[in-house]
PDB file of C-alpha atoms and ligand atoms in Angstrom:
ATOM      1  CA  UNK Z   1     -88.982  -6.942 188.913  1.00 83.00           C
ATOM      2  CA  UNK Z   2     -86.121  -7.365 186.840  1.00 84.00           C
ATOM      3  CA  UNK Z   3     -83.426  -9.570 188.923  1.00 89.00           C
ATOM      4  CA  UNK Z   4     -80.931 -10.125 185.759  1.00 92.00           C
ATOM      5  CA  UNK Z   5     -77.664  -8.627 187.035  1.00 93.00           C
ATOM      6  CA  UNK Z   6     -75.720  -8.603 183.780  1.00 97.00           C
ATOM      7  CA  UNK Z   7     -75.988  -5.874 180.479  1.00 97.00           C
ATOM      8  CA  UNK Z   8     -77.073  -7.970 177.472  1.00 97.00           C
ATOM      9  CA  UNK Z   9     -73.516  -7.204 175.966  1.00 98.00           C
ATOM     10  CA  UNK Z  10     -71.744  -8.665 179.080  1.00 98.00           C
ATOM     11  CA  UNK Z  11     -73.775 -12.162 179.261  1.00 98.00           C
ATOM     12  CA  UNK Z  12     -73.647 -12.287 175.273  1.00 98.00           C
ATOM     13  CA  UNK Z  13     -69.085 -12.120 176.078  1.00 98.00           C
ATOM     14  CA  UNK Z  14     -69.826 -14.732 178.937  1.00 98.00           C
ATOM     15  CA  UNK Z  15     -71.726 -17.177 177.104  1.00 98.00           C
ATOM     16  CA  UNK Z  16     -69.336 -16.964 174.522  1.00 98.00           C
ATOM     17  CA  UNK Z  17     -66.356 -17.238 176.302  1.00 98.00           C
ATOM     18  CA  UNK Z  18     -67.987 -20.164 178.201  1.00 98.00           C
ATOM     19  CA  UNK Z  19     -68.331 -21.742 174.559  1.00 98.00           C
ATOM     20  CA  UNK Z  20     -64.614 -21.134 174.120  1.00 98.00           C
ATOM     21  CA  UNK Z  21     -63.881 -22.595 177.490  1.00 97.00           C
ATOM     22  CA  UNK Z  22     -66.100 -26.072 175.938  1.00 98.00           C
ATOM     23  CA  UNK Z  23     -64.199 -25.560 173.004  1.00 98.00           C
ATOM     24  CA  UNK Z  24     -60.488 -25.424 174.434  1.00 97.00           C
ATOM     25  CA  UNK Z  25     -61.667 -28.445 176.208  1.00 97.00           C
ATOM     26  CA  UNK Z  26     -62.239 -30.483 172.668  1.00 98.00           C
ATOM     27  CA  UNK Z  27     -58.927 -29.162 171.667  1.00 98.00           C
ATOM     28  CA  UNK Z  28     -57.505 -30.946 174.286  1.00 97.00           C
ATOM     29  CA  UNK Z  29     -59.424 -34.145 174.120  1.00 97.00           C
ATOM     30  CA  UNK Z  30     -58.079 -34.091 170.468  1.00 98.00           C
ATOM     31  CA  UNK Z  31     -54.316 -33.681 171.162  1.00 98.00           C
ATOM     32  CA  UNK Z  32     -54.176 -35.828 173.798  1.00 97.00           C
ATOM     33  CA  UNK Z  33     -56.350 -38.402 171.791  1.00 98.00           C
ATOM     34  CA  UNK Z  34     -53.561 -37.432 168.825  1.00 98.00           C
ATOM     35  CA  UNK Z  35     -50.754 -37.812 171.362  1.00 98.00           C
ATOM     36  CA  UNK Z  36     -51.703 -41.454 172.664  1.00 97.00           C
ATOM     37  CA  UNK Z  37     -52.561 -43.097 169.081  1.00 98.00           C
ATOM     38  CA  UNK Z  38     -48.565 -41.780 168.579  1.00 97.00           C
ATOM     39  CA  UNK Z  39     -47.145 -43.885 171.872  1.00 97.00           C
ATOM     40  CA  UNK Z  40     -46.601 -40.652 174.173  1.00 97.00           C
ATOM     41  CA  UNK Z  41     -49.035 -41.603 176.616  1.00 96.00           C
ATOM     42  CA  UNK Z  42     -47.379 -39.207 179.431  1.00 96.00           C
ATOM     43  CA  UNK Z  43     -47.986 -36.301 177.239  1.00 96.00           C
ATOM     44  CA  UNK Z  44     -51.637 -37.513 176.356  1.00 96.00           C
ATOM     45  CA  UNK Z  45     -52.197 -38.424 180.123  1.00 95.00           C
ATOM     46  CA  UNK Z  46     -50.888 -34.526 180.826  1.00 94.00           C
ATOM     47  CA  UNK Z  47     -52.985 -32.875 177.649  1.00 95.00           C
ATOM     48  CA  UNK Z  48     -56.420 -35.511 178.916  1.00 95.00           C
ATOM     49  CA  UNK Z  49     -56.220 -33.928 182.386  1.00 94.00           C
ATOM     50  CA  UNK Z  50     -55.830 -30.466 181.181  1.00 94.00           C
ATOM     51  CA  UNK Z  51     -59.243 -31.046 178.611  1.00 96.00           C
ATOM     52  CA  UNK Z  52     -61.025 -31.844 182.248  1.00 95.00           C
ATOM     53  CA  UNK Z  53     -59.330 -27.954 183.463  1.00 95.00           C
ATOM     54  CA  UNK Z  54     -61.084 -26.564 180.656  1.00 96.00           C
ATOM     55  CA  UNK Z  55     -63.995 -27.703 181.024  1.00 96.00           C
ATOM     56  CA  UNK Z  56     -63.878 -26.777 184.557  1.00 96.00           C
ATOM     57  CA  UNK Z  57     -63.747 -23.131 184.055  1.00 96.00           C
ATOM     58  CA  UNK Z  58     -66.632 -23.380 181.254  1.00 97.00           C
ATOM     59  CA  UNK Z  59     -68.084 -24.401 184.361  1.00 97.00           C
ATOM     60  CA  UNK Z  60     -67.081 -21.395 186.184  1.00 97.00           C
ATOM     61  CA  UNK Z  61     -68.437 -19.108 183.921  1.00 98.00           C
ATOM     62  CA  UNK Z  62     -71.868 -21.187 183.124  1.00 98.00           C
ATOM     63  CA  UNK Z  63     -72.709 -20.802 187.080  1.00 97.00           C
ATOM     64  CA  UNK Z  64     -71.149 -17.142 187.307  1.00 98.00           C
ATOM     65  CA  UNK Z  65     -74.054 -16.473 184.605  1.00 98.00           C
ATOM     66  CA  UNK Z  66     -76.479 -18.269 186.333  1.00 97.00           C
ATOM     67  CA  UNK Z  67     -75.617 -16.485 189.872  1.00 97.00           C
ATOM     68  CA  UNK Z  68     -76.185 -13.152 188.657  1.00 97.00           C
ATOM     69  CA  UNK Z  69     -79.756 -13.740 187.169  1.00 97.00           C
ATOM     70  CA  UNK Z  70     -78.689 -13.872 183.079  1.00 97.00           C
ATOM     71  CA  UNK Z  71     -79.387 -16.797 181.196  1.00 97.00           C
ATOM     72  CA  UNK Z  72     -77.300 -19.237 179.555  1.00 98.00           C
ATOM     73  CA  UNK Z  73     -77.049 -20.302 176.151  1.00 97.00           C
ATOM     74  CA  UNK Z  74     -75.311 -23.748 175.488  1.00 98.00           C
ATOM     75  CA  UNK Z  75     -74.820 -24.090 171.749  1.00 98.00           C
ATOM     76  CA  UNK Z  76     -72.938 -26.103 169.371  1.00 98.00           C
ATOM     77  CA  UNK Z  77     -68.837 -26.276 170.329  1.00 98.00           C
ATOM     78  CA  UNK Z  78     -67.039 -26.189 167.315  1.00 96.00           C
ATOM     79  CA  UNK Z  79     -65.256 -28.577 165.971  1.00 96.00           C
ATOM     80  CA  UNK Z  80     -61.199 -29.004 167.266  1.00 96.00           C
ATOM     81  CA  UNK Z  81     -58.302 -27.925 164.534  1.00 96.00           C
ATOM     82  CA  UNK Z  82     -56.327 -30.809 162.837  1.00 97.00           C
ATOM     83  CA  UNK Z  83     -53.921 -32.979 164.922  1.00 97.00           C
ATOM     84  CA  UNK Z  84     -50.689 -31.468 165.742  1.00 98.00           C
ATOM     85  CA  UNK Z  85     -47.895 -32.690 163.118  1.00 97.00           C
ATOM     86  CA  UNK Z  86     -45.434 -33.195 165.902  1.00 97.00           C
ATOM     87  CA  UNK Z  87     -44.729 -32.992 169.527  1.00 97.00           C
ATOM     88  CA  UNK Z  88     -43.064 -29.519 168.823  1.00 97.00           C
ATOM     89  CA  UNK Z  89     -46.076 -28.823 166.571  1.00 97.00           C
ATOM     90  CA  UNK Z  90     -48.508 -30.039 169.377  1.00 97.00           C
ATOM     91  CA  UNK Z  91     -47.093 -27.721 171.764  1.00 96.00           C
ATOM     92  CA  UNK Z  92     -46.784 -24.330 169.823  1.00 97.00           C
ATOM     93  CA  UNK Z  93     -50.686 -25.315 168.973  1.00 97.00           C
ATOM     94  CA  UNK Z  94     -51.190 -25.251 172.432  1.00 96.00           C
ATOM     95  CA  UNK Z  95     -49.621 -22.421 173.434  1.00 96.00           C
ATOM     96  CA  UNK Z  96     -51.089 -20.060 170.194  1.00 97.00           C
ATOM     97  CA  UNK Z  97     -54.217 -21.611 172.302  1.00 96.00           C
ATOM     98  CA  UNK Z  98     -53.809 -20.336 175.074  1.00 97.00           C
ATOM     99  CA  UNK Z  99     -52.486 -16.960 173.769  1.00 97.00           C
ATOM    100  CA  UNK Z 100     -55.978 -16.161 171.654  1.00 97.00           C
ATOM    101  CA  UNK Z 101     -57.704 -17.513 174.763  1.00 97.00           C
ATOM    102  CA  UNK Z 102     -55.703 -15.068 177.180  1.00 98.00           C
ATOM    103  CA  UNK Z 103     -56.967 -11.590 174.445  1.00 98.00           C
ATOM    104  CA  UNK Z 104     -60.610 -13.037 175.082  1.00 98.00           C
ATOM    105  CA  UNK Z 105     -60.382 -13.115 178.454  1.00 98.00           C
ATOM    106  CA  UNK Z 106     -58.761  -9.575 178.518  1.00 98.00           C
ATOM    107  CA  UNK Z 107     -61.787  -8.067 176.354  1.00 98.00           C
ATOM    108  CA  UNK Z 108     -64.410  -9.158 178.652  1.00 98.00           C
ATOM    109  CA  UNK Z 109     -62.228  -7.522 181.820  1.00 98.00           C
ATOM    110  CA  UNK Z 110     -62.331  -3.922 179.382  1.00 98.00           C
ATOM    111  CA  UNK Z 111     -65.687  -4.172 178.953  1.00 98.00           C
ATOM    112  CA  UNK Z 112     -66.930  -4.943 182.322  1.00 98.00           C
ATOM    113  CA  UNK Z 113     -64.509  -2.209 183.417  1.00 98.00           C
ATOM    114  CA  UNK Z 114     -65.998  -0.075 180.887  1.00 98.00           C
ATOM    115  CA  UNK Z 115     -69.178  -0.693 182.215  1.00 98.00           C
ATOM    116  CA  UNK Z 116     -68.388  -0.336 185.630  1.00 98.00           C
ATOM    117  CA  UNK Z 117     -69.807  -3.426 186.654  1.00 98.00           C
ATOM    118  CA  UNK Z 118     -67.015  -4.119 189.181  1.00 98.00           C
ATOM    119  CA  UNK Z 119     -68.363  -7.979 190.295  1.00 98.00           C
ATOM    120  CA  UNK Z 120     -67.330  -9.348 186.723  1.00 98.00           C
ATOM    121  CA  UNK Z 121     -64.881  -7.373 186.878  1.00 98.00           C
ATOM    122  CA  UNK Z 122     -63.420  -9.151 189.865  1.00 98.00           C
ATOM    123  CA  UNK Z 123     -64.805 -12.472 188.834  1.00 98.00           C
ATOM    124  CA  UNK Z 124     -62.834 -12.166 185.541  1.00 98.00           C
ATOM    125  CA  UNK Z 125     -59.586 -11.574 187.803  1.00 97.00           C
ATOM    126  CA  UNK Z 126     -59.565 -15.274 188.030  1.00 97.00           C
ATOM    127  CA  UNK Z 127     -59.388 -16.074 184.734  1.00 97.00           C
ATOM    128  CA  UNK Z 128     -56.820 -13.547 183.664  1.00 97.00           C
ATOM    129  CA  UNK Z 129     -54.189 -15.513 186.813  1.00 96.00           C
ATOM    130  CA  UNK Z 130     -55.388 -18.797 185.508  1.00 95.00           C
ATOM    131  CA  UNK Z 131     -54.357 -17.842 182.005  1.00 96.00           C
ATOM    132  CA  UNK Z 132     -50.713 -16.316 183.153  1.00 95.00           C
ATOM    133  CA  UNK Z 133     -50.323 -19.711 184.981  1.00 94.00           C
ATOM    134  CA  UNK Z 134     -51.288 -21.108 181.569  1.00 94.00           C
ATOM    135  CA  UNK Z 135     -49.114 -19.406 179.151  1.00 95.00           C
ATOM    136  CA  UNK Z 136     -46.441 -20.064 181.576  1.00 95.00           C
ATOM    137  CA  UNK Z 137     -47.227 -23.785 181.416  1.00 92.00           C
ATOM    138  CA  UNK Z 138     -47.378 -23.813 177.546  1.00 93.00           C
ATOM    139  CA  UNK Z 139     -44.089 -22.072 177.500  1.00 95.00           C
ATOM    140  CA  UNK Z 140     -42.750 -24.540 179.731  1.00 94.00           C
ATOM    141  CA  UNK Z 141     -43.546 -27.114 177.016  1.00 91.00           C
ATOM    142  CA  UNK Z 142     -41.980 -25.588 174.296  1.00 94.00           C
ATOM    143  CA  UNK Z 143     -38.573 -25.377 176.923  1.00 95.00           C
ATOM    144  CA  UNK Z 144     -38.511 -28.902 176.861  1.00 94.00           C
ATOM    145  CA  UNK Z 145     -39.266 -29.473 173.581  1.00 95.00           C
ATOM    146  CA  UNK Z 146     -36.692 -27.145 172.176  1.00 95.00           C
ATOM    147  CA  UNK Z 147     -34.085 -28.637 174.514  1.00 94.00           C
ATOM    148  CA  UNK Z 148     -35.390 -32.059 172.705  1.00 96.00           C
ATOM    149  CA  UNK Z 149     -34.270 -30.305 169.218  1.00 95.00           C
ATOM    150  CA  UNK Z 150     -37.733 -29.119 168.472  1.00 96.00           C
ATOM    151  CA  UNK Z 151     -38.720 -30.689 165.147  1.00 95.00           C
ATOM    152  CA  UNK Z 152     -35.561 -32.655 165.081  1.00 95.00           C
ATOM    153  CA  UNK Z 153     -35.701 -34.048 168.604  1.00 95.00           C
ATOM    154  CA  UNK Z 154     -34.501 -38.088 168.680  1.00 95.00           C
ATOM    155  CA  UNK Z 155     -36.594 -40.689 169.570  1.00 94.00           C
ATOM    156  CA  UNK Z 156     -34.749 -40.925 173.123  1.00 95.00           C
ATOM    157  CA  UNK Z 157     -35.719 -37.679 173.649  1.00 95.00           C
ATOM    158  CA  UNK Z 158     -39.381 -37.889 173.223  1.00 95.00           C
ATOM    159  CA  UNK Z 159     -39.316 -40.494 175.369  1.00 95.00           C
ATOM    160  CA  UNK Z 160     -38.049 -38.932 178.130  1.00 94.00           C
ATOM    161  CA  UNK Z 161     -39.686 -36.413 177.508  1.00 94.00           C
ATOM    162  CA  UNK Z 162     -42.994 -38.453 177.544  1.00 95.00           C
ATOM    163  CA  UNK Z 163     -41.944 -39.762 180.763  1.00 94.00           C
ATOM    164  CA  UNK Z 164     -41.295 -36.429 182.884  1.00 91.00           C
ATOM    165  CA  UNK Z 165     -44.907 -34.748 181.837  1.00 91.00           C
ATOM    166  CA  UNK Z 166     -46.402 -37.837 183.091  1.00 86.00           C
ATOM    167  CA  UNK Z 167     -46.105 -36.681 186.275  1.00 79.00           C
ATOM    168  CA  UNK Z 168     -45.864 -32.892 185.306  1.00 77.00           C
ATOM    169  CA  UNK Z 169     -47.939 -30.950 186.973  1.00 72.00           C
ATOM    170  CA  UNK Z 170     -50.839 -29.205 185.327  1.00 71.00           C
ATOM    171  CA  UNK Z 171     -50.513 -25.169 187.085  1.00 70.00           C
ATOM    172  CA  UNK Z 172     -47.580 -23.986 187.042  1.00 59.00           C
ATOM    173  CA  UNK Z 173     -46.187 -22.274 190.120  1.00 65.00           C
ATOM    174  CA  UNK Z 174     -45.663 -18.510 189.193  1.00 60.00           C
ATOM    175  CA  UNK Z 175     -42.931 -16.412 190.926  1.00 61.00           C
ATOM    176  CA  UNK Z 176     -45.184 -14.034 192.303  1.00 64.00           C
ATOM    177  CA  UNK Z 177     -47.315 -17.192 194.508  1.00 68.00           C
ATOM    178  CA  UNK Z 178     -44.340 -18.697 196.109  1.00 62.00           C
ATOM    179  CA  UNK Z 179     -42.814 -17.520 199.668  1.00 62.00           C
ATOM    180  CA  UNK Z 180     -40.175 -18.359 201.712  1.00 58.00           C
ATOM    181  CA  UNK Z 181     -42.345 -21.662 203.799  1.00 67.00           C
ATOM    182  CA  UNK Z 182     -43.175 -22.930 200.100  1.00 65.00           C
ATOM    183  CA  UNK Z 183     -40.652 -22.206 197.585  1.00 59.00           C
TER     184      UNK Z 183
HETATM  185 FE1  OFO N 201     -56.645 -22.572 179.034  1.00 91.39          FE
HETATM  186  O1  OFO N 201     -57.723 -21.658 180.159  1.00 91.39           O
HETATM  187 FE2  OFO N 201     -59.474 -21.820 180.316  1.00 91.39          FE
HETATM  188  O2  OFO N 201     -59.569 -20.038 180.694  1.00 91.39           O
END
């Protein structure tokens, strides 16, 4: 009896969005790793906990494959792009990151609406808020960092810059979640 709940196209999208889940992870790890061998440990302590996010939702997806009888494929993650050049540079990487990430999310939603398979579908809704709480975070970022002076921002800057995403947050609060009790 065949139990596997998913079309071969739809795990094959999973699985590999799961790998780019691992991957965004590494891309992390390497920024923040970047970030704290340059003396901005708030921002490495902020990009650290956001690798440990990422690897969360590869989580997600490895179970969601698991739940609905498909199997799962764990292969090679590939390798992180080169350090950021800047803080500035660090966080337009991140948020070009986060943009790609957000059109492979969206193609798996099309598909599994094209397929009419309505429980990824719905699953998938999850990702596509997480990533609008994303991009808002990574354009949050490059805020501060332009209000720094970007490329040219001073060394007093960075610093206290460094020492408000230390305790930053990592979701954002989107417009649509709050109400009146919590603003
Ligand atoms: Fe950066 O978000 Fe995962 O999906």
């Amino acid at each position: 009896m065949k139990t596997n709940r998913l079309s071969d196209t739809l795990a094959q999208a999973l699985n590999d969005q799961m790998t780019k889940e691992a991957h965004a992870s590494q891309i992390y790890l390497s920024y923040a790793a970047w970030a704290d061998g340059e003396g901005f440990g708030g921002i490495a302590n902020f990009l650290f906990r956001h690798a440990g996010e990422e690897r969360n939702h590869m989580m997600k997806i490895l179970e969601y494959i698991l739940k609905r009888g498909a199997k799962v494929k764990v292969v090679a993650i590939p390798a992180p792009p080169s350090n950021p050049t800047s803080v500035n540079n660090c966080f337009e990487k991140v948020f070009e990151h986060e943009v790609d990430n957000t059109k492979a999310v969206y193609k798996i939603v099309k598909m599994s609406f094209n397929e009419e398979d309505w429980i990824t579908w719905n699953f998938m809704q999850w990702f596509v808020k997480e990533q609008d709480e994303e991009e808002t975070l990574a354009l949050e970022l490059l805020d501060k960092i332009k209000i720094c002076g970007g490329e040219k921002a001073t060394h007093q800057a960075l610093y206290e810059l460094d020492k408000d995403l230390e305790k930053t947050p990592d979701d954002a609060t989107l417009a649509r979640d709050v109400t009146t009790e919590e603003p």
